[in-house]
Short mmCIF file of C-alpha atoms and ligand atoms in Angstrom, two decimals:
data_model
loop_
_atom_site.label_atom_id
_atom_site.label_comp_id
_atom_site.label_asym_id
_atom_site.label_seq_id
_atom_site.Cartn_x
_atom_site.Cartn_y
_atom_site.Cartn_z
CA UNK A 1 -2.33 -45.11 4.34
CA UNK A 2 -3.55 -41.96 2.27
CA UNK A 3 -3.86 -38.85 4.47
CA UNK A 4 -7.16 -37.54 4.30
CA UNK A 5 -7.54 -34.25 2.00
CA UNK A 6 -7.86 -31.74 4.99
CA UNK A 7 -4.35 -32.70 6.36
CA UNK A 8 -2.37 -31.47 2.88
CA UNK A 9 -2.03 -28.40 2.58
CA UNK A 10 -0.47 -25.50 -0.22
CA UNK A 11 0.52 -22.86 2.05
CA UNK A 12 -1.32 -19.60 1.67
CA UNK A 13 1.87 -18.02 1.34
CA UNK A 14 4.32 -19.32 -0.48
CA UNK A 15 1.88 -22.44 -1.91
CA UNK A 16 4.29 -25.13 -0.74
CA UNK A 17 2.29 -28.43 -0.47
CA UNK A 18 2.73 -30.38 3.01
CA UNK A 19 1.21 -32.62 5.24
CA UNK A 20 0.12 -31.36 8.22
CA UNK A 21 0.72 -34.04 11.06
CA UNK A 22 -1.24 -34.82 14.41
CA UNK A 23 -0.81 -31.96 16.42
CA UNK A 24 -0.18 -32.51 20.09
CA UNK A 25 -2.23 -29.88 22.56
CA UNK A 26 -0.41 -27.02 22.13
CA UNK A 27 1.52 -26.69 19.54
CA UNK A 28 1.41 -25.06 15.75
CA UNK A 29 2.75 -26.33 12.34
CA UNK A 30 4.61 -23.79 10.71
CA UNK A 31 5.16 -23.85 6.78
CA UNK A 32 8.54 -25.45 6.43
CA UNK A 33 9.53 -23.36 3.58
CA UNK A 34 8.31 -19.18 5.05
CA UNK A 35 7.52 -20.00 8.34
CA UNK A 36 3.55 -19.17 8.12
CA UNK A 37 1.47 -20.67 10.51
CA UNK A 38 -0.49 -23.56 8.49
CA UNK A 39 -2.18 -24.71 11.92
CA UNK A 40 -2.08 -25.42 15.37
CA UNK A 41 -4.01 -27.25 18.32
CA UNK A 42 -5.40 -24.96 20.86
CA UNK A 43 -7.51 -27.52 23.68
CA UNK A 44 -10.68 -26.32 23.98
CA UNK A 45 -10.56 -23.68 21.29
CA UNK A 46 -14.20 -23.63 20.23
CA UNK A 47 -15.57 -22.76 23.56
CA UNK A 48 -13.04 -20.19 25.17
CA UNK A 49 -13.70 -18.24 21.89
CA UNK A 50 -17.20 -18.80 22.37
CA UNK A 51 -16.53 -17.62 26.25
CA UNK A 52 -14.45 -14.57 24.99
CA UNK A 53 -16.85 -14.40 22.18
CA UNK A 54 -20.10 -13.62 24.49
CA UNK A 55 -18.06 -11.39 26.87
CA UNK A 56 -17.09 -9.29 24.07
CA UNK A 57 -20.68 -8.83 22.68
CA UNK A 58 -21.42 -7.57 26.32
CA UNK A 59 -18.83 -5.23 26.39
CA UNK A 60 -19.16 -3.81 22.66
CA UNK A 61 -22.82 -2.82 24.38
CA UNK A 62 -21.59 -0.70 27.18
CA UNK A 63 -18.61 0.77 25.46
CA UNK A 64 -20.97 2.16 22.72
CA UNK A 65 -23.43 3.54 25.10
CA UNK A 66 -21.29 4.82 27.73
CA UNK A 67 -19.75 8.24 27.43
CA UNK A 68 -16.07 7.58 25.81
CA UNK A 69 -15.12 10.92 27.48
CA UNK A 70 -16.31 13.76 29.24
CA UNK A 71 -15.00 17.30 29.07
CA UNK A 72 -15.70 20.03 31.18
CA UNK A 73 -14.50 24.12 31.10
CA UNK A 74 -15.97 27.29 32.56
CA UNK A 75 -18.19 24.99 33.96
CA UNK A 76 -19.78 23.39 31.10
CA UNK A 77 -19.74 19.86 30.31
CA UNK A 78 -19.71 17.70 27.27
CA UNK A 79 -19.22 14.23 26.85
CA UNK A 80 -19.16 12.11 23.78
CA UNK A 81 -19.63 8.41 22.52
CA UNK A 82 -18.20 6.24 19.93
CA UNK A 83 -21.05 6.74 17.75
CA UNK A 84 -21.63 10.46 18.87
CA UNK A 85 -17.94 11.18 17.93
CA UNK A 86 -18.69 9.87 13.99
CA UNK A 87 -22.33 11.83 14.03
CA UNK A 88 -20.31 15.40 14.46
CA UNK A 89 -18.03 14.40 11.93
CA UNK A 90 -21.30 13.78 9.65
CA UNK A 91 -22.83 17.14 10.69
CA UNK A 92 -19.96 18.99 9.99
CA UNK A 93 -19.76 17.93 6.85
CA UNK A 94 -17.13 15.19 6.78
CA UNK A 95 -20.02 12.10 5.59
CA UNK A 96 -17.57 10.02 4.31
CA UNK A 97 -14.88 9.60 6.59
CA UNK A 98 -18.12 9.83 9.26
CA UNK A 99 -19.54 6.61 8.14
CA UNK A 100 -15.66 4.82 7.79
CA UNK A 101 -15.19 5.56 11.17
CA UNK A 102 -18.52 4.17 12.77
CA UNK A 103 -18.00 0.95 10.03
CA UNK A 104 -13.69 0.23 11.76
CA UNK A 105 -15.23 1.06 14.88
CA UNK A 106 -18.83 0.28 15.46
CA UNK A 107 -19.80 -2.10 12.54
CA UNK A 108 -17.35 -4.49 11.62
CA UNK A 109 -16.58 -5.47 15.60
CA UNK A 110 -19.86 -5.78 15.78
CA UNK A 111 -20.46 -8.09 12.64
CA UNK A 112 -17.11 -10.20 13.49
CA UNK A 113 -18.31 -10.72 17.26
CA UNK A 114 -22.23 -11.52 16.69
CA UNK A 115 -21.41 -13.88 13.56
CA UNK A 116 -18.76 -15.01 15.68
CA UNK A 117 -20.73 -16.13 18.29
CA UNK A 118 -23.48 -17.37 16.72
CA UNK A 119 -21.00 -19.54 14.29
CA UNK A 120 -19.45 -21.15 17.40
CA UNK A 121 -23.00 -21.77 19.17
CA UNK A 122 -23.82 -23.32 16.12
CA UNK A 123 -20.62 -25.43 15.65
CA UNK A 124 -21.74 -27.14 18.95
CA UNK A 125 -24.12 -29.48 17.08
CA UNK A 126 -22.14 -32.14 15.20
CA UNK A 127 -21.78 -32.40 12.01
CA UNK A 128 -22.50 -28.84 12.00
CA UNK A 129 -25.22 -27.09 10.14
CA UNK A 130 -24.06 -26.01 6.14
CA UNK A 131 -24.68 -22.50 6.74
CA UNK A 132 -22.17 -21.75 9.42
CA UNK A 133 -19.15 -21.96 6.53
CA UNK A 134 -20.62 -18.61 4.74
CA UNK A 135 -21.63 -16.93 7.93
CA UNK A 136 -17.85 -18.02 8.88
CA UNK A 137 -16.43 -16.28 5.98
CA UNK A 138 -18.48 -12.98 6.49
CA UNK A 139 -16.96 -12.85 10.18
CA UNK A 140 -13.83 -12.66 9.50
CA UNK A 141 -13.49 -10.85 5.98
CA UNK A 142 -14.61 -7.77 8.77
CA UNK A 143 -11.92 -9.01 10.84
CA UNK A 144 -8.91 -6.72 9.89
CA UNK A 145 -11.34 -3.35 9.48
CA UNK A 146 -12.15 -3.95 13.02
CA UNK A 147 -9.98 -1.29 14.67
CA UNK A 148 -10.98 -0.68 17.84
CA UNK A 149 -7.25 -0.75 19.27
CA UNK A 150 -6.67 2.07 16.79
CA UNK A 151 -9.46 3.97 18.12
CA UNK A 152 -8.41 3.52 20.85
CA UNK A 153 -4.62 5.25 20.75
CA UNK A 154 -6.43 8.35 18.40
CA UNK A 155 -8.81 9.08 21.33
CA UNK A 156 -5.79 8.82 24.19
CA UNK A 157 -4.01 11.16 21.18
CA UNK A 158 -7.12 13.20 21.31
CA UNK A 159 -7.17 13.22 25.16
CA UNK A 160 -3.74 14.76 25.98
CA UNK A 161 -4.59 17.03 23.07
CA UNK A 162 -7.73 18.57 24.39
CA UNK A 163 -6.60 18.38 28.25
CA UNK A 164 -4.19 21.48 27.74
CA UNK A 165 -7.54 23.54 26.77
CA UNK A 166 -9.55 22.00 29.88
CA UNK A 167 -10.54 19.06 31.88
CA UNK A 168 -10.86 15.81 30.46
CA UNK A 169 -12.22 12.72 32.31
CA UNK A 170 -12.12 9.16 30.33
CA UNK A 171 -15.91 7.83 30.87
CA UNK A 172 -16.87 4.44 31.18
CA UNK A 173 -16.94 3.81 27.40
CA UNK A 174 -13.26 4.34 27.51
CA UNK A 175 -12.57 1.76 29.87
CA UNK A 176 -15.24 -0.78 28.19
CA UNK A 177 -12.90 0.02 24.61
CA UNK A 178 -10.01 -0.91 26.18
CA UNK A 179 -11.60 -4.35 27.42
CA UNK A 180 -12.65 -4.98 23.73
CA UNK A 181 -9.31 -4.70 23.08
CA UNK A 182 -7.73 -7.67 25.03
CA UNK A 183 -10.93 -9.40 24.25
CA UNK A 184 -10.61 -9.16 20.40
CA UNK A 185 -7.21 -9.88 20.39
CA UNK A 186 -7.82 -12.78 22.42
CA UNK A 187 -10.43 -14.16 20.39
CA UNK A 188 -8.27 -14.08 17.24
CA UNK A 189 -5.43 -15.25 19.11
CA UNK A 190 -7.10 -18.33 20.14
CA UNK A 191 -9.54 -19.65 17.40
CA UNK A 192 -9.07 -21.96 15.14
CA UNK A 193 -10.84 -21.47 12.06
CA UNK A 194 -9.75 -25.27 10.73
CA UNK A 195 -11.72 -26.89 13.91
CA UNK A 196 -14.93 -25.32 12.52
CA UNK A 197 -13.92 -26.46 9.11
CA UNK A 198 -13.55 -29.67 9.45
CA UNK A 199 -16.96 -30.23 11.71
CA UNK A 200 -18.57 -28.62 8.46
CA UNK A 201 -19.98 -31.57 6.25
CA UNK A 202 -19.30 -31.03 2.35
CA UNK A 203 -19.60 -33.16 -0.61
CA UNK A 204 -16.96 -34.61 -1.67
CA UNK A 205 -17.23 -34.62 -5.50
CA UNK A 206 -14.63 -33.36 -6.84
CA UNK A 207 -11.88 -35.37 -8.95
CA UNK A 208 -8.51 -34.69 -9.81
CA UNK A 209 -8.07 -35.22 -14.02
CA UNK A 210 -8.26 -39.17 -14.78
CA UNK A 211 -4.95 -40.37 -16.76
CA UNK A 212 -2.81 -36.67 -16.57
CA UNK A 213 -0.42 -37.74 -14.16
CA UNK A 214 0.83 -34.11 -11.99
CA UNK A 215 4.88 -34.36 -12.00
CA UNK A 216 6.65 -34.55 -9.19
CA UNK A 217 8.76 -32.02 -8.23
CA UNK A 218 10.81 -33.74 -4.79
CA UNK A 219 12.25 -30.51 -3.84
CA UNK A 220 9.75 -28.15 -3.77
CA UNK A 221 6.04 -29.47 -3.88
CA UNK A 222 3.93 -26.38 -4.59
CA UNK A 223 0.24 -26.37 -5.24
CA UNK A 224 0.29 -24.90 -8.42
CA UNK A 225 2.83 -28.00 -9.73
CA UNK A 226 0.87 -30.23 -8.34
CA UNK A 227 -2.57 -28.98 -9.40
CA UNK A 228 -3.88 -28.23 -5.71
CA UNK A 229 -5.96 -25.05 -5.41
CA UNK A 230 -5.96 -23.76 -2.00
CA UNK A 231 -9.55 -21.88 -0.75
CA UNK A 232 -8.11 -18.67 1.02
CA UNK A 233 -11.54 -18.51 3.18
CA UNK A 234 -11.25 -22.17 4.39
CA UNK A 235 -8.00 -22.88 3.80
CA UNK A 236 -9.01 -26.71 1.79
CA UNK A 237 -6.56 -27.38 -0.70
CA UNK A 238 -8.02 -29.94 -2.86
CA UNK A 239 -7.44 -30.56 -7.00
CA UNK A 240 -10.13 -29.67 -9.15
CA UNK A 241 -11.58 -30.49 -13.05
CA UNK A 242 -9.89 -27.89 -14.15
CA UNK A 243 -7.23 -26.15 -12.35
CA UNK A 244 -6.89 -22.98 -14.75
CA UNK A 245 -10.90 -22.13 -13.56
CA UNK A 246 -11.47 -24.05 -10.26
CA UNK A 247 -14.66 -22.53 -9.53
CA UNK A 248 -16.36 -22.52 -6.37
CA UNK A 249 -14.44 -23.99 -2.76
CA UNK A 250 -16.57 -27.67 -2.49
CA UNK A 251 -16.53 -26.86 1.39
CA UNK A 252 -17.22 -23.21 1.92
CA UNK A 253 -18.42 -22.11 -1.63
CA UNK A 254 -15.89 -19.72 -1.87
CA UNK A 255 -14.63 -18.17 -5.56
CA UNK A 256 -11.26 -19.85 -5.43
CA UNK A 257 -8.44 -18.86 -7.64
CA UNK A 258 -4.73 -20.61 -8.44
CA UNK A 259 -3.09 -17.09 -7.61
CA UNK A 260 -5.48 -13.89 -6.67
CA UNK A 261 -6.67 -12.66 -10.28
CA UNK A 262 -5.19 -9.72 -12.07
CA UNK A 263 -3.03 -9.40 -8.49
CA UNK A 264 -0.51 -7.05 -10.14
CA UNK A 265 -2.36 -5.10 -11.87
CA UNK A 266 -4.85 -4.22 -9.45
CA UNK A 267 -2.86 -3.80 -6.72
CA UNK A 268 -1.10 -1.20 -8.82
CA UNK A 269 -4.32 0.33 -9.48
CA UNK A 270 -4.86 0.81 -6.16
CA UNK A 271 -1.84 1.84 -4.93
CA UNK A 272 -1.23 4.73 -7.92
CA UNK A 273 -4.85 5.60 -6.24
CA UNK A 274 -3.57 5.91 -3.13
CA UNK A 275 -0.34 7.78 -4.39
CA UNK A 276 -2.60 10.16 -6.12
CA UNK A 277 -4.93 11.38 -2.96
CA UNK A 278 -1.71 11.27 -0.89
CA UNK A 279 -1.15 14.61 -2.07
CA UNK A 280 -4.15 16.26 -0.96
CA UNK A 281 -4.02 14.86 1.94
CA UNK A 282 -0.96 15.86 3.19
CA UNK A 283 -1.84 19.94 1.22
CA UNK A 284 -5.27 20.33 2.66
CA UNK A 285 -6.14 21.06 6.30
CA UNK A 286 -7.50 18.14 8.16
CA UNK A 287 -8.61 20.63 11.16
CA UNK A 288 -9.72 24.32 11.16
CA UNK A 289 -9.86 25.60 14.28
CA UNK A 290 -11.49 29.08 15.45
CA UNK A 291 -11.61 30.91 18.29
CA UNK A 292 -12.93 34.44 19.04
CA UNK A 293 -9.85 35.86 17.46
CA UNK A 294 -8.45 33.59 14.77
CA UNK A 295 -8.84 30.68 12.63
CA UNK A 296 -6.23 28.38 11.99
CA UNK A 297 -6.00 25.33 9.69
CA UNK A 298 -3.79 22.13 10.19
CA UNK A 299 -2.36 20.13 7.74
CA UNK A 300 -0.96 16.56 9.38
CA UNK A 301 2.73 17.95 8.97
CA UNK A 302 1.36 21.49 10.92
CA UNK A 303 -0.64 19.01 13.43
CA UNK A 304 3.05 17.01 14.24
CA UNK A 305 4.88 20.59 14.17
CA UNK A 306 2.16 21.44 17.03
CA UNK A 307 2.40 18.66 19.46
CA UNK A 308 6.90 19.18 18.99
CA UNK A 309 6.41 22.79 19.62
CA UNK A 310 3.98 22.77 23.09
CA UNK A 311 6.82 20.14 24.03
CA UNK A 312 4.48 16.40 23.50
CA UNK A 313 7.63 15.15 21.26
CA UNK A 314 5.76 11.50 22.25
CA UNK A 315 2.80 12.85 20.45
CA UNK A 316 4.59 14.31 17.46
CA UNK A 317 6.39 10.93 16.86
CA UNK A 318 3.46 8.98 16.83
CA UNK A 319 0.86 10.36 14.48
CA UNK A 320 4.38 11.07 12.26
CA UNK A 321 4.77 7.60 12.28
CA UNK A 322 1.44 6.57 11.83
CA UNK A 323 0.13 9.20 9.59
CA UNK A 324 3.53 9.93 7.88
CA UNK A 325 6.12 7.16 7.23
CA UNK A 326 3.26 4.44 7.30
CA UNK A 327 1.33 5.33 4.34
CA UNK A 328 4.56 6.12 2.41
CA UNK A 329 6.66 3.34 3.80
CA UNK A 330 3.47 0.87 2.51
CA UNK A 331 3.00 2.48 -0.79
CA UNK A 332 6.97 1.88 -1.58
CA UNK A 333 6.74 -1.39 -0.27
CA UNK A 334 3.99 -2.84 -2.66
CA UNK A 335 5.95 -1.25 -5.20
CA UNK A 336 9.22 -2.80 -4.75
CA UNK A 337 7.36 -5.88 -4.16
CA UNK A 338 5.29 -5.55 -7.79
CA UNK A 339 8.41 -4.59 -9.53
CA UNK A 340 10.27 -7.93 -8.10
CA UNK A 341 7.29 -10.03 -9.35
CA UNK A 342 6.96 -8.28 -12.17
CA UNK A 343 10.87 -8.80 -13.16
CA UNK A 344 10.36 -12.71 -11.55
CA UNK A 345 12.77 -12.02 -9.58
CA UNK A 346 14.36 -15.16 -7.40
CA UNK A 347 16.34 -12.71 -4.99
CA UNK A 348 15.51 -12.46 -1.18
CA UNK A 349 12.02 -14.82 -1.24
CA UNK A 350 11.70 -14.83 2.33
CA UNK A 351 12.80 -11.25 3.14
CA UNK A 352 9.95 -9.69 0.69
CA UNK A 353 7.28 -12.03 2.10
CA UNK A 354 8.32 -10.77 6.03
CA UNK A 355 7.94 -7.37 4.12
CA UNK A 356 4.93 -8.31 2.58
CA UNK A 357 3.40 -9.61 5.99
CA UNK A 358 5.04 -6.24 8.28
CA UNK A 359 2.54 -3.83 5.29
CA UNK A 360 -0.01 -5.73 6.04
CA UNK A 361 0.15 -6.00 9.79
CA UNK A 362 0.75 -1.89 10.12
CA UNK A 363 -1.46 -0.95 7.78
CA UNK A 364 -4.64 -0.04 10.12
CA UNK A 365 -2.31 2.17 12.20
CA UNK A 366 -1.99 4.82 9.61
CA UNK A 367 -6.42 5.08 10.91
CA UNK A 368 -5.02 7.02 13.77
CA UNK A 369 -4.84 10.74 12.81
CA UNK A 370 -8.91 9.84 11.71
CA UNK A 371 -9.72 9.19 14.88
CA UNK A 372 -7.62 12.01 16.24
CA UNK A 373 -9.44 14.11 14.26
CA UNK A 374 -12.98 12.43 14.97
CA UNK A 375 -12.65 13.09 18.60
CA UNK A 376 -11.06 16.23 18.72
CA UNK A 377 -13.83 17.64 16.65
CA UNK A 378 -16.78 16.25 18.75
CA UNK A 379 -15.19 17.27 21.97
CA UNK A 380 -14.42 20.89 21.16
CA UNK A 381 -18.08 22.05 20.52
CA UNK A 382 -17.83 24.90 22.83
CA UNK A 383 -19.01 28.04 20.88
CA UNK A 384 -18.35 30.64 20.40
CA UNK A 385 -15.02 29.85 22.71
CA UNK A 386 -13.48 27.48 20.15
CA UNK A 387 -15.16 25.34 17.60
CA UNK A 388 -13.18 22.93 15.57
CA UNK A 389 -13.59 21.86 11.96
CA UNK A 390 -12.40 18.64 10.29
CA UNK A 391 -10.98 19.81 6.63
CA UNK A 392 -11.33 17.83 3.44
CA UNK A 393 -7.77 16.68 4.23
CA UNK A 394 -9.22 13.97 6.21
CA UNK A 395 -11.19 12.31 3.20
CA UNK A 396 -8.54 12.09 1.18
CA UNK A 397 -6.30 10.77 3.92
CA UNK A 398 -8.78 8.44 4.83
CA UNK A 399 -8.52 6.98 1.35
CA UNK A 400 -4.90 6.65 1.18
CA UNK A 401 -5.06 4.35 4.01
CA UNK A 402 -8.17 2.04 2.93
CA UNK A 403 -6.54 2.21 -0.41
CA UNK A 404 -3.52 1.11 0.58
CA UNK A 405 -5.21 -1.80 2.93
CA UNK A 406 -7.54 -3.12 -0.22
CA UNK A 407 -3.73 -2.90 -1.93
CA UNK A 408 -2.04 -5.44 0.45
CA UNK A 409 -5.03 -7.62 0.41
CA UNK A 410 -5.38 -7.55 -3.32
CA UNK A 411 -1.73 -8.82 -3.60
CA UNK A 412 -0.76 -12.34 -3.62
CA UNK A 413 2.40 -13.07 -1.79
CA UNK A 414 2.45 -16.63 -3.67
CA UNK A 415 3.79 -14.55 -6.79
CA UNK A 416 6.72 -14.09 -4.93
CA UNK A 417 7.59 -17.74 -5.13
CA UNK A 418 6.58 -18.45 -8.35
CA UNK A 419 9.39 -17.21 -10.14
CA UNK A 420 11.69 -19.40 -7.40
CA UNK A 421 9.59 -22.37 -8.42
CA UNK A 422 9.65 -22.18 -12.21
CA UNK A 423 13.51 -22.09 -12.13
CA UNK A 424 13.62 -25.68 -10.55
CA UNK A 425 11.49 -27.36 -13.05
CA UNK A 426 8.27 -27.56 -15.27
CA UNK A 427 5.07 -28.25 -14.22
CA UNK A 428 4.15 -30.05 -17.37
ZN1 ZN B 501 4.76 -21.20 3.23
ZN1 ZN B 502 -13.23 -22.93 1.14
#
């Protein structure tokens, strides 16, 4: 019996090829060779997502037009939204970093949950309509700049910040943010992308080379040996004409690749980019803050110095961490990680893939001090008591960490293992 196409597989991280068996209710199959996740079988998965999916569009509504906070002093009271937060930022000069903030925290949830749910809806209908796998694709390339959980930690940041100046009372947005949250994560958690794929009719025209026999490599079958592409938007491995410029994915019409092109080098491009405005970010202020009496400007470090000295060491260790040790920690990271490739090295495969995975899974933390900043700034409006500032500081900081995100994604963790592979044998 041949196994149909959609059960092999080249793993998207280490390009082993394997067969991905029945799956009982339940359970996942891991890669046998790094451990990733290749699939599982969640019952049901289509329409709890679709559930979750529809409860989350509600939600995103009421936690955008509900007041995230309200602050009152002498009196006076001010409250702010999501949205509002990102508009002072614009006004005060900060357009940039305004309209990254309202695209992590207003747009792309948005995008991924609408396309989201109207994908699903439309996955009902079997065989499923063509244009789903695009609309599929869109959803959840916004997935990771989705950062409402972020947001969420800078505004509690923000919170304890501003309550030693006056009284602050989380508003209904704040609660409806928090629901996202679990929602979000529970929609990712649960859906499985490969259920939609495979209701998704596509032509089947395309034929490995007639007569040029792939070798066989018993020990380690990777995709590249065996001339299997693998679409990293679908997930289809298949063999095409020609594997050295496969074209478009035949299911989802996706640019497909053998390894991510010019990986190396433009991941070093981005991260000597992000290396560069590290250093402004961390020398300019990212707040000014005046009063009646004095004006004062923060750097991140001075920020962290703050919260230690009034005594919130909780608050000092986390936007160090995040703003701090992050960014750097990443940056080093893809650089060990290029230099390995680059010297095809065969040492510690699986260790600099978990590595690989940790910089990409902390990477949207080091968004925190941003949002600090963002609600700090639209909170304290009360002239001509105190008025707060956000510095140029905060551009450039912002672009160290989308930098170094657009980094990890630009680098292909299969390079890892091709220098492992090519010591076991040829591929032709
Ligand atoms: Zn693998
Ligand atoms: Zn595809």
């Amino acid at each position: 019996m041949t196994p149909r196409s959609e059960h092999i597989v080249a793993c998207l991280d280490c390009d082993l090829l394997q067969r991905i068996p029945e799956l009982p209710s339940g359970t996942a199959a891991r890669c046998r060779r790094c451990g990733h996740r290749i699939a599982f079988h969640k019952p049901d998965s289509l329409n709890r997502t679709l559930a979750l999916a529809i409860a989350a569009a509600i939600v995103l509504v009421i936690a955008n037009v509900s007041p995230l906070m309200e602050l009152s002093i002498s009196g006076r009271r001010v409250d702010t939204t999501i949205f509002g937060g990102a508009l002072e930022m614009w006004h005060r000069g900060q357009q940039i970093t305004a309209a990254l903030v309202v695209f992590c925290t207003v747009i792309a949830p948005a995008v991924y949950i609408g396309i989201m749910t109207a994908v699903l809806l439309a996955a009902r209908r079997v065989p499923a309509p063509g244009w789903i796998g695009p609309l599929l694709r869109w959803s959840l390339w916004h997935q990771p700049w989705a950062m409402v959980e972020v947001m969420m930690l800078g505004v509690l940041v923000a919170l304890i910040k501003i309550s030693e100046l006056a009284t602050v009372i989380p508003g209904i947005g704040m609660f409806a943010a928090g629901a996202l949250v679990a929602l979000i994560a529970a929609m990712t958690i649960g859906f499985d992308p490969r259920e939609v794929w495979l209701r998704v009719p596509w032509p089947r025209k395309e034929t490995p080379p007639a007569g040029k026999r792939p070798p066989v490599l018993p020990d380690t079958p990777t995709g590249i040996g065996l001339g299997f592409v693998s679409c990293e938007s679908c997930g289809l491995s298949s063999r095409p004409v020609d594997i050295d410029d496969p074209g478009q994915c035949p299911r989802c019409g996706a640019e497909r690749a053998l390894r991510r092109r010019n990986a190396v080098q433009r991941t070093w491009a981005f991260l000597v980019a992000a290396l560069i405005c590290y250093i402004p970010a961390n020398l300019l202020p990212v707040m000014t803050t005046t009063t009646l009496v004095s004006s004062e400007e923060d750097t991140i470090m001075s920020g962290v110095v703050l919260f230690y000295r009034t005594g919130s060491w909780h608050l000092a260790l986390i936007v160090l961490i995040a703003s701090v040790v992050i960014p750097l920690a990443k940056i080093a990271s893809l650089a060990y990680l290029l230099v390995t490739v680059q010297r095809r090295s065969t040492e510690g495969l699986l260790e600099r893939l978990r590595l690989y995975r940790l910089v990409e899974f902390v990477g949207r933390w080091s968004m925190l001090d941003v949002f600090v900043v963002t609600f700090t700034v639209a909170l304290i409006q009360i002239q001509p008591l105190v008025s707060i500032k956000p510095g140029a500081g905060v551009l450039f900081f912002s672009a160290v960490v989308v930098l170094t995100m657009i980094a990890a994604e630009t680098f292909d963790p299969r390079l890892i293992w091709d220098a492992g592979n090519e010591q076991r044998g040829s591929y032709d």
